[in-house]
Amino acid sequence: MTMIGLEIHCQLNKLQSKLFCSCKANYRGYAPNTNVCPTCLGLPGSLPRLNQKAVEKATMIGLALNCTTPEKLAFFRKNYFYPDLPKNFQITQLNIYGQTSIGGEGSIMVGDKKIRIRRVQLEEDPGRLIYEGTSEKTQVTLVDYNRAGTPLVEIVTEPDFENPKEVRDFLNILFNLLENLEVADPSLEGSMRADANVSIQGGPKVEIKNIGSFHDLEKAIHFEITRQESLATRNIAIIQETRHWDDRRKITISARSKEEELDYRYFLEGDIPWIRIKKEIVENLKKDMPESISAKKERYVSKYDIAPQVADVLSSDKFYSDLFEKAHNETNAKEIANIITTDLMGLVDTREKKEASKLTAQHLSELAKMIIENKISRISAKKALQEIVQTGESLDKIVSSLDLGNVSDMSELDSVIVKVVEEEPQAAQQAKTNPATINYLVGKVMQKTKGKADPKLTLEILKKRLS
Amino acid sequence: MNLNISATQFIEHVKNGDTTVEEFVSSTLDRINTVEEKIHAFLSVNEQAIEQARKIDKKIKGRERVGRLYGLPISIKDNICIHGSRTTCASKMLENYVSPYDATVITRLRDQDAVFVGKTNLDEFAMGLTTEFSAFGPTKNPWDTNYVPGGSSGGSAASVAALECVASLGSDTGGSVRNPASFCSVVGLKPTYGLISRYGLISYANSIEQIGPMARNVEDTALILDVIAGKDPYDDTTIDNKNQSYASELDAGVSGKKIGVIKEMIGSGTQKEVIHATEKAISNFESLGAKPEEVSIDMVDYSVAAYYTITATEAGSNLARYDNLRYGYDLPLEGFEFNSYISKARKNFGPEVTRRMIIGGFVPSAGFAGRYFLKALKVKSKLTEEINKIFKDYDLLISPTVPILPFKIGEKIDDPIALFLTDFNTVTANLTGKPAISVPFEISNGLPIGIQILGDALHDKQVLQAALALEKTTSLPEAPPL
């Protein structure tokens, strides 16, 4: 059996400040080495001061993954030399004196399968290296410490995945969960990264590191399974090792053996005192936590009678569910859900489009009202939606300027129907006996009114005319 | 001008207009100029000291608010950061390092109008007991320049003893304030762990070290502590002392106090002059109404081994950043390979730092941590348990600060084990986080002996009160015959 485990790193980039100082947690967009201070540069004499908000948010992630919360929290030093590490040690967590990491054993459902979480830990991100030869300008390797000290949460799973698809489904759920908790924007470049370990047929565990994107993660796992399987069929021993993902050649290659011999000499970080996490604090955090995706879905189904598949899609994505929450009321909920899942999701399907969208909750509720009151057809509503997303104009203005309102003037509609009956004598005759043909005539009316006729009303008048 | 005055006297003189800050600071700088070639207490002298003194004089004249130190000349150990000043840790690795920020203690002293006269010499990165391991040459004992001043805050102690300042800040990881205080016949306090912010103190063994004030008498020591102690948002390990005043009610005496005399610290390795002085101190306490009794702390015998294991581990980590990438010295990069870079870059560490970093790479490593590092932590917690139990019955504990008299420069430099044992009486306070002070007690054949008084955590004031009581029973020569 194939066993796959993951180590996911996610930056808590929605926080105001870094893990141990007051520099910005979202370092993007600053000139190199300007989002820094003595502490995140690790200057001699500087000390870390723990960001309490980061502790709260990371605890929330643990709770959302059904993890246990430790009574006492401790930080450890992981000692190794690397130029992106200002102090040549990373402040992280470890469970060697009992559970002291921010989240203990937990689990999350992926479809019908339970994926166990081994632990969640809070740590600091290192700086960034820009390697020699990356561009013509970089003759030497450069270091940018703007990222150093960004709060990072590491989520370690048990090897409960059997194939790359399960990994993908899990990551999608995790991505949405983190976004829903408002702790991170995982879509920012480099803010969510994952390493994988893969073993087949109970064989040794191979770790894959250096994977740039989730897309590549799937490929890397797939490659690794194939590699191990082909070794196994030829009776060649699989070695327990760390392999790096080669982004260009799309293969995994064995890391230098030195790396595996690294001894991190973990010991307690004395500059951060042990922190007692009181039960009340955890209870308060639970109250403050945004409603979980599954609770949201449950509510949509039971309270508004929204179809489970629709509720699933709607609750998973924070952008859409936030819109829904603001726009809906008792009467229009189903319609709003409908508009979002059938029309809007096709129009704004990327992060960029979501950010550019000018649609407000008010637009949505007004549009739903028009549909419910038969003042606009679904086809026209879609057109209006498209226009709103682009321009942000009021619905009234768009409906009148594009002439999208339903033909509600009875005499006007009646005259169109008379005309259709005249033009289609044969169909009109058949329709008297065959109800299927009536629909053909309704279609003709819709054509003539460019979809603005109310189909119900049209049918009613037609029936009267033909009888 | 008489430079041999206390901080309290200095402040009185300035307030009364008997002297200006500029006059006193300028005489102090003259004194530094004259005696430095004999003792080498300073690594750098503050060029702006006179200017700072003038500014304070101007404030006094203009009746503006003046800080409570009124321009008091203070020296600072060169492992404490002063904005814009070179902070070398007496190491080639930081020879040209200029700190871009002030340590919290510096900010607090500045706010109270202290004048920093210069940065003092130390054993490289505060690792040593003699100041001989400074990369820039040893400091000499002002009482006899053939002798070591103790360490690692040897420059601070010598500068106070030699009248090159009124007070100084040192740092104490295993006795580095108290040991040179004892050897140079000045007062040195290692406060309760967390009482003084370490922000801006360059870490050696961060879980046990503290900045400590040094001065020529107990009252001045208390005054400096009063200015710098207390919670600091920049150091999560600082504790709330509820704004306790250390400078007031110091002469409460020791009448009725139960004082434990630590048996293990007056053992076979203690020189007879030191034993004699300690016995005299005990009888002085008795005549002041205190009740001295012998106590035993079993774990003390293991404390030095535990101390070196823990400090080496933390040093190995704290000093890992000196890889010559962000600060350092010129190093031709030709032909460098990633894995050998770090060892080549570290060649500029001196012998004692190198020794401790090698130990620090070994004792916490996989497969050995259980035998060394974790065992050392066990000793630390047992020792703390034991001493906490003793403090249920006793108010204070005493011992000689150092078991031996000051020795000659070069005498023990090649015998690290003998040097390590010099720490025997001082490391307990660090391992347990308790406050301890060294009080000058006797000059034996021209060589100083200090007595150590230990108190329970946050009982720093009681320690100072006992120290003052003991100080009053002594009659020491005013200054070394330089």
Short mmCIF file of N, CA and C in Angstrom, two decimals, chain A residues 20 47 177 250 261 382 463:
data_model
loop_
_atom_site.label_atom_id
_atom_site.label_comp_id
_atom_site.label_asym_id
_atom_site.label_seq_id
_atom_site.Cartn_x
_atom_site.Cartn_y
_atom_site.Cartn_z
N PHE A 20 8.21 37.63 16.33
CA PHE A 20 8.98 38.05 17.50
C PHE A 20 9.35 39.54 17.50
N LEU A 47 16.49 40.32 21.33
CA LEU A 47 15.74 39.21 21.92
C LEU A 47 14.39 39.08 21.22
N LEU A 177 -10.05 26.19 4.67
CA LEU A 177 -10.15 26.29 6.13
C LEU A 177 -9.31 27.47 6.65
N LYS A 250 11.32 18.12 -13.58
CA LYS A 250 10.14 17.47 -13.02
C LYS A 250 10.45 16.04 -12.54
N GLU A 261 22.49 13.80 7.78
CA GLU A 261 23.24 13.60 9.01
C GLU A 261 23.11 14.79 9.95
N LYS A 382 -28.23 37.33 -15.82
CA LYS A 382 -26.82 36.98 -16.01
C LYS A 382 -26.07 38.11 -16.71
N LYS A 463 -52.45 30.74 -24.12
CA LYS A 463 -53.54 29.78 -23.92
C LYS A 463 -54.90 30.44 -24.15
#
